[in-house]
Amino acid sequence: MPMTESSDKTLFEEPKIKSTWLPLLVGVLVCVMFLIMAWLLKERETTDLHKMLAAKAGEMAGYVGADLRSRIPAVRRIADRWTVHQGLLQNEFEADARAYVNDLPGFQALEWVDQNYIVRWVIPVAGNEQVLGLNLASEETRRISLEKARFNKAPTMTPPIDLVQGTKGFLVYFPIHVRGEFEGFILAVFGVEEWLRHIFSIRETKADRINYRVTVFFNDIRIYTQTKPTDVTGDQFMATADVKYLGHNFLVQCRPTAAFMRETKSFLPELTAAVGILIALLLSSVVYLFQKTSTAAWRSHAAKRALETEIRERKKTESRLQQTSARLHLATKAGGIGVWAWEVTTNRLTWNELMFDLYDIPPDVMPTYDTWRNAIVPEDVSLAESLLQKAVAGKAVFDTEFRITLTDGAIRYIRAAARVERDQYGAPLRMTGVNWDITDRKLAEDKIRHLATHDALTDLPSLRLATDRLDQAIRTARRNQTKAGLLFIDLDGFKKVNDTHGHDTGDILLKAVAGRLLSCVRESDTVARIGGDEFLVIVVDVHTRDDAANIAEKLIAALTGPFDLPAGTVTVGASIGIALFPDHGEDAESLTNLSDQAMYTVKHSTKNSFAFAGKESGPIPP
């Protein structure tokens, strides 16, 4: 089944979570889970340890309670026998007491105390000699217990006391009553160290002695501690159990040894934590690799799709480019536009076929920079090259005009424009441009400019150009401290020729007049037609009035000669007005007006002569 675009997008959608965070998140979650498991295992191990200690403490306390419940009734039987037999002989007492002392280690002594609280008999005597004849009522703790046992007629136990024998112990009094009469006590003296050591030694196993340390408290007073207390753990692992007997409390405290902790310690929590960390690292790596693979697959797919899209677009672009190229080729061919490319780094130049046509170079010639440069008219090379180098340097736009010389010597005008392509650092790579022939346009422009400043009929300068040249002549004369002359000429008899022979003959005559005027002056001088049959002659480097007069006479002589025209021979004359700089005026306008006035003076008098401007002016015959 083909994959739809939406499913394809879903499968190859780029991951939203950064590749760094997702593996880290998975690793942390897995690690936390295993750490919690390790903590739970540790807690269960601790709970089990507390249960074991509590059980052992209860067991030890049970040993103490069981021993008391067996010893006390046994000793009480001596008191009961005394009551039943209404007394005992010393040897009978000693026999019974010795049997108990021998069978039940832990008794410091069994004694008979008389009605006055004085110890009379003691078993064994050895080690207890100092108690014979001892008045127990002399010590407050003993006396209180004695009184309590006597009046309650029940066994009474003292708190822990310092025994006369020099050890720690406690006393149990059994009151004796015969026919209602008080006859003293049977006293059981317990040496707690020996008593408890005996109890635990016959009950404990070897493992118990290695694994546990027991401490016994009697009414919150510590009375027994097993040896080697330094190898036990702190109070964190400790259990207690108590036994209540005859109104007193025996508390057994059990703590594990370091050996027990080592033996019972499980490495499962630590192993679980370590395995969890390893699994977290492994899963993080797997997720990272999976995500990296997924990202790579997505990017590969995206790149493939982008490449396919690019190929399709490139084909479309190539098709459009071919169409555009064909149109451009037709356009450049129709417009006579040459296209060129210059590889700046390799100095390689390529031309299209129209470039070869423009420069009149055979198409089999490999064009170079010098090919282009040598074709340019020498006067235009410097400007074209300078602009080209500035464009390459990024300081100007290459858009210029220059002239080239063809193989037959003909001069053509070329318009050139180009654009520079650069690399990412701005360095020039290549320059692509166009050339086209603008010779016809340039000639038309030159003709238009010429017509704007010259007379269309005679090709002489017009009044506008004549005024500019007169200004220039004045500036030159002022600089050289010489004179400049302006001769205003009006033809005599031209209207008659025009009326008689027609305007065409008049035009031919004007052209002939222009030729004769030009023949009479120097190249530095100017002859201009300013309208109708009026002409101006501007002469430079005039030193005296006579120089100007001589030129006027020469002009009149040239114009008065007959003109052989197609319509016949005609004659005309010339009335000339002369104005000199600086004699008559300081600028072109004043000189023109004054020379015009002088010309009209001649025109209205003698004609065919000349006159200078000024009050003293008058016609001067040639």
mmCIF file of N, CA and C in Angstrom, residues 169-239:
data_model
loop_
_atom_site.group_PDB
_atom_site.id
_atom_site.type_symbol
_atom_site.label_atom_id
_atom_site.label_comp_id
_atom_site.label_asym_id
_atom_site.label_seq_id
_atom_site.Cartn_x
_atom_site.Cartn_y
_atom_site.Cartn_z
ATOM 1 N N GLY A 169 24.450 -7.519 93.373
ATOM 2 C CA GLY A 169 23.452 -8.560 93.439
ATOM 3 C C GLY A 169 22.121 -8.035 93.899
ATOM 4 N N PHE A 170 21.236 -8.963 94.209
ATOM 5 C CA PHE A 170 19.941 -8.599 94.772
ATOM 6 C C PHE A 170 19.506 -9.728 95.703
ATOM 7 N N LEU A 171 18.554 -9.444 96.588
ATOM 8 C CA LEU A 171 18.122 -10.376 97.626
ATOM 9 C C LEU A 171 16.652 -10.703 97.434
ATOM 10 N N VAL A 172 16.308 -11.973 97.739
ATOM 11 C CA VAL A 172 14.908 -12.386 97.742
ATOM 12 C C VAL A 172 14.611 -12.970 99.123
ATOM 13 N N TYR A 173 13.632 -12.356 99.818
ATOM 14 C CA TYR A 173 13.265 -12.778 101.175
ATOM 15 C C TYR A 173 12.020 -13.654 101.118
ATOM 16 N N PHE A 174 12.098 -14.810 101.814
ATOM 17 C CA PHE A 174 10.951 -15.716 101.941
ATOM 18 C C PHE A 174 10.570 -15.762 103.427
ATOM 19 N N PRO A 175 9.504 -15.111 103.856
ATOM 20 C CA PRO A 175 9.148 -15.076 105.283
ATOM 21 C C PRO A 175 8.705 -16.467 105.790
ATOM 22 N N ILE A 176 9.035 -16.751 107.079
ATOM 23 C CA ILE A 176 8.673 -18.037 107.695
ATOM 24 C C ILE A 176 7.708 -17.757 108.848
ATOM 25 N N HIS A 177 6.560 -18.409 108.805
ATOM 26 C CA HIS A 177 5.582 -18.289 109.880
ATOM 27 C C HIS A 177 5.195 -19.694 110.340
ATOM 28 N N VAL A 178 5.327 -19.922 111.655
ATOM 29 C CA VAL A 178 4.954 -21.225 112.253
ATOM 30 C C VAL A 178 3.845 -20.953 113.257
ATOM 31 N N ARG A 179 2.689 -21.562 112.969
ATOM 32 C CA ARG A 179 1.502 -21.378 113.798
ATOM 33 C C ARG A 179 1.237 -19.907 114.061
ATOM 34 N N GLY A 180 1.447 -19.122 112.985
ATOM 35 C CA GLY A 180 1.151 -17.701 113.051
ATOM 36 C C GLY A 180 2.243 -16.856 113.639
ATOM 37 N N GLU A 181 3.317 -17.525 114.076
ATOM 38 C CA GLU A 181 4.396 -16.764 114.669
ATOM 39 C C GLU A 181 5.510 -16.587 113.651
ATOM 40 N N PHE A 182 6.038 -15.383 113.603
ATOM 41 C CA PHE A 182 7.128 -15.059 112.664
ATOM 42 C C PHE A 182 8.430 -15.603 113.204
ATOM 43 N N GLU A 183 9.142 -16.442 112.362
ATOM 44 C CA GLU A 183 10.389 -17.043 112.796
ATOM 45 C C GLU A 183 11.563 -16.652 111.906
ATOM 46 N N GLY A 184 11.408 -15.632 111.094
ATOM 47 C CA GLY A 184 12.540 -15.160 110.301
ATOM 48 C C GLY A 184 12.316 -15.338 108.799
ATOM 49 N N PHE A 185 13.456 -15.393 108.055
ATOM 50 C CA PHE A 185 13.385 -15.465 106.592
ATOM 51 C C PHE A 185 14.362 -16.510 106.063
ATOM 52 N N ILE A 186 14.004 -17.094 104.950
ATOM 53 C CA ILE A 186 14.985 -17.782 104.113
ATOM 54 C C ILE A 186 15.418 -16.741 103.079
ATOM 55 N N LEU A 187 16.703 -16.439 103.039
ATOM 56 C CA LEU A 187 17.225 -15.365 102.174
ATOM 57 C C LEU A 187 18.053 -15.971 101.051
ATOM 58 N N ALA A 188 17.637 -15.661 99.809
ATOM 59 C CA ALA A 188 18.417 -16.070 98.626
ATOM 60 C C ALA A 188 19.197 -14.856 98.136
ATOM 61 N N VAL A 189 20.518 -14.988 98.129
ATOM 62 C CA VAL A 189 21.390 -13.899 97.677
ATOM 63 C C VAL A 189 21.884 -14.238 96.264
ATOM 64 N N PHE A 190 21.512 -13.371 95.302
ATOM 65 C CA PHE A 190 21.917 -13.583 93.907
ATOM 66 C C PHE A 190 23.128 -12.697 93.582
ATOM 67 N N GLY A 191 24.189 -13.311 93.074
ATOM 68 C CA GLY A 191 25.283 -12.548 92.463
ATOM 69 C C GLY A 191 24.997 -12.425 90.970
ATOM 70 N N VAL A 192 24.588 -11.238 90.539
ATOM 71 C CA VAL A 192 24.024 -11.092 89.186
ATOM 72 C C VAL A 192 25.011 -11.477 88.091
ATOM 73 N N GLU A 193 26.285 -11.158 88.255
ATOM 74 C CA GLU A 193 27.264 -11.463 87.212
ATOM 75 C C GLU A 193 27.345 -12.959 86.981
ATOM 76 N N GLU A 194 27.516 -13.712 88.085
ATOM 77 C CA GLU A 194 27.635 -15.171 87.966
ATOM 78 C C GLU A 194 26.322 -15.788 87.523
ATOM 79 N N TRP A 195 25.214 -15.240 88.090
ATOM 80 C CA TRP A 195 23.887 -15.794 87.768
ATOM 81 C C TRP A 195 23.579 -15.658 86.283
ATOM 82 N N LEU A 196 23.732 -14.439 85.738
ATOM 83 C CA LEU A 196 23.393 -14.216 84.330
ATOM 84 C C LEU A 196 24.387 -14.907 83.398
ATOM 85 N N ARG A 197 25.654 -14.945 83.790
ATOM 86 C CA ARG A 197 26.631 -15.638 82.953
ATOM 87 C C ARG A 197 26.270 -17.119 82.847
ATOM 88 N N HIS A 198 25.807 -17.680 83.988
ATOM 89 C CA HIS A 198 25.401 -19.092 83.993
ATOM 90 C C HIS A 198 24.200 -19.301 83.076
ATOM 91 N N ILE A 199 23.220 -18.384 83.179
ATOM 92 C CA ILE A 199 22.013 -18.541 82.353
ATOM 93 C C ILE A 199 22.363 -18.514 80.871
ATOM 94 N N PHE A 200 23.148 -17.488 80.468
ATOM 95 C CA PHE A 200 23.428 -17.325 79.045
ATOM 96 C C PHE A 200 24.401 -18.374 78.523
ATOM 97 N N SER A 201 25.289 -18.842 79.402
ATOM 98 C CA SER A 201 26.276 -19.827 78.946
ATOM 99 C C SER A 201 25.636 -21.158 78.612
ATOM 100 N N ILE A 202 24.599 -21.535 79.384
ATOM 101 C CA ILE A 202 23.968 -22.830 79.107
ATOM 102 C C ILE A 202 22.922 -22.722 78.014
ATOM 103 N N ARG A 203 22.503 -21.500 77.715
ATOM 104 C CA ARG A 203 21.461 -21.316 76.704
ATOM 105 C C ARG A 203 22.020 -20.897 75.344
ATOM 106 N N GLU A 204 23.084 -20.087 75.356
ATOM 107 C CA GLU A 204 23.617 -19.536 74.108
ATOM 108 C C GLU A 204 24.334 -20.601 73.296
ATOM 109 N N THR A 205 24.260 -20.404 71.979
ATOM 110 C CA THR A 205 25.060 -21.213 71.068
ATOM 111 C C THR A 205 26.345 -20.460 70.759
ATOM 112 N N LYS A 206 27.241 -21.135 70.064
ATOM 113 C CA LYS A 206 28.487 -20.487 69.663
ATOM 114 C C LYS A 206 28.207 -19.306 68.725
ATOM 115 N N ALA A 207 27.222 -19.507 67.870
ATOM 116 C CA ALA A 207 26.863 -18.427 66.934
ATOM 117 C C ALA A 207 26.322 -17.226 67.681
ATOM 118 N N ASP A 208 25.532 -17.486 68.778
ATOM 119 C CA ASP A 208 25.007 -16.367 69.559
ATOM 120 C C ASP A 208 26.132 -15.569 70.183
ATOM 121 N N ARG A 209 27.136 -16.276 70.695
ATOM 122 C CA ARG A 209 28.244 -15.565 71.340
ATOM 123 C C ARG A 209 29.032 -14.725 70.332
ATOM 124 N N ILE A 210 29.065 -15.178 69.091
ATOM 125 C CA ILE A 210 29.796 -14.426 68.054
ATOM 126 C C ILE A 210 28.967 -13.254 67.533
ATOM 127 N N ASN A 211 27.655 -13.475 67.418
ATOM 128 C CA ASN A 211 26.817 -12.519 66.689
ATOM 129 C C ASN A 211 26.159 -11.467 67.563
ATOM 130 N N TYR A 212 26.026 -11.713 68.884
ATOM 131 C CA TYR A 212 25.254 -10.794 69.710
ATOM 132 C C TYR A 212 26.020 -10.402 70.961
ATOM 133 N N ARG A 213 25.698 -9.227 71.455
ATOM 134 C CA ARG A 213 26.178 -8.768 72.745
ATOM 135 C C ARG A 213 24.952 -8.351 73.560
ATOM 136 N N VAL A 214 24.858 -8.960 74.806
ATOM 137 C CA VAL A 214 23.671 -8.775 75.635
ATOM 138 C C VAL A 214 24.020 -7.916 76.842
ATOM 139 N N THR A 215 23.131 -6.980 77.134
ATOM 140 C CA THR A 215 23.229 -6.153 78.334
ATOM 141 C C THR A 215 21.913 -6.284 79.089
ATOM 142 N N VAL A 216 21.998 -6.451 80.438
ATOM 143 C CA VAL A 216 20.797 -6.637 81.262
ATOM 144 C C VAL A 216 20.687 -5.473 82.234
ATOM 145 N N PHE A 217 19.491 -4.893 82.273
ATOM 146 C CA PHE A 217 19.192 -3.808 83.196
ATOM 147 C C PHE A 217 18.164 -4.301 84.211
ATOM 148 N N PHE A 218 18.384 -3.958 85.471
ATOM 149 C CA PHE A 218 17.457 -4.305 86.556
ATOM 150 C C PHE A 218 16.941 -2.983 87.097
ATOM 151 N N ASN A 219 15.623 -2.751 86.860
ATOM 152 C CA ASN A 219 15.034 -1.454 87.231
ATOM 153 C C ASN A 219 15.874 -0.294 86.679
ATOM 154 N N ASP A 220 16.224 -0.387 85.374
ATOM 155 C CA ASP A 220 16.971 0.644 84.641
ATOM 156 C C ASP A 220 18.415 0.788 85.100
ATOM 157 N N ILE A 221 18.875 -0.135 85.942
ATOM 158 C CA ILE A 221 20.276 -0.121 86.371
ATOM 159 C C ILE A 221 20.975 -1.270 85.668
ATOM 160 N N ARG A 222 22.039 -0.919 84.953
ATOM 161 C CA ARG A 222 22.753 -1.969 84.232
ATOM 162 C C ARG A 222 23.458 -2.866 85.230
ATOM 163 N N ILE A 223 23.158 -4.162 85.123
ATOM 164 C CA ILE A 223 23.752 -5.109 86.069
ATOM 165 C C ILE A 223 24.637 -6.132 85.378
ATOM 166 N N TYR A 224 24.573 -6.159 84.014
ATOM 167 C CA TYR A 224 25.369 -7.178 83.337
ATOM 168 C C TYR A 224 25.631 -6.729 81.898
ATOM 169 N N THR A 225 26.868 -6.922 81.469
ATOM 170 C CA THR A 225 27.244 -6.668 80.077
ATOM 171 C C THR A 225 28.207 -7.746 79.648
ATOM 172 N N GLN A 226 27.913 -8.340 78.487
ATOM 173 C CA GLN A 226 28.823 -9.352 77.980
ATOM 174 C C GLN A 226 30.151 -8.702 77.602
ATOM 175 N N THR A 227 31.175 -9.503 77.529
ATOM 176 C CA THR A 227 32.517 -9.002 77.216
ATOM 177 C C THR A 227 32.572 -8.522 75.765
ATOM 178 N N LYS A 228 33.677 -7.817 75.456
ATOM 179 C CA LYS A 228 33.923 -7.264 74.115
ATOM 180 C C LYS A 228 32.785 -6.359 73.639
ATOM 181 N N PRO A 229 32.481 -5.341 74.390
ATOM 182 C CA PRO A 229 31.397 -4.452 73.947
ATOM 183 C C PRO A 229 31.802 -3.545 72.795
ATOM 184 N N THR A 230 33.096 -3.477 72.463
ATOM 185 C CA THR A 230 33.548 -2.523 71.438
ATOM 186 C C THR A 230 33.257 -2.984 70.027
ATOM 187 N N ASP A 231 32.961 -4.275 69.838
ATOM 188 C CA ASP A 231 32.753 -4.755 68.474
ATOM 189 C C ASP A 231 31.290 -4.749 68.070
ATOM 190 N N VAL A 232 30.450 -4.058 68.867
ATOM 191 C CA VAL A 232 29.032 -4.005 68.525
ATOM 192 C C VAL A 232 28.752 -2.749 67.709
ATOM 193 N N THR A 233 27.593 -2.751 67.040
ATOM 194 C CA THR A 233 27.174 -1.583 66.255
ATOM 195 C C THR A 233 26.554 -0.550 67.167
ATOM 196 N N GLY A 234 26.147 0.568 66.602
ATOM 197 C CA GLY A 234 25.538 1.624 67.394
ATOM 198 C C GLY A 234 24.104 1.291 67.773
ATOM 199 N N ASP A 235 23.428 2.299 68.310
ATOM 200 C CA ASP A 235 22.056 2.096 68.775
ATOM 201 C C ASP A 235 21.063 1.927 67.642
ATOM 202 N N GLN A 236 21.526 2.158 66.378
ATOM 203 C CA GLN A 236 20.615 2.020 65.245
ATOM 204 C C GLN A 236 20.056 0.603 65.176
ATOM 205 N N PHE A 237 20.931 -0.383 65.440
ATOM 206 C CA PHE A 237 20.506 -1.780 65.429
ATOM 207 C C PHE A 237 20.557 -2.296 66.869
ATOM 208 N N MET A 238 19.426 -2.245 67.552
ATOM 209 C CA MET A 238 19.342 -2.677 68.945
ATOM 210 C C MET A 238 17.901 -3.072 69.227
ATOM 211 N N ALA A 239 17.740 -4.159 69.999
ATOM 212 C CA ALA A 239 16.397 -4.608 70.370
ATOM 213 C C ALA A 239 16.373 -4.902 71.862
#
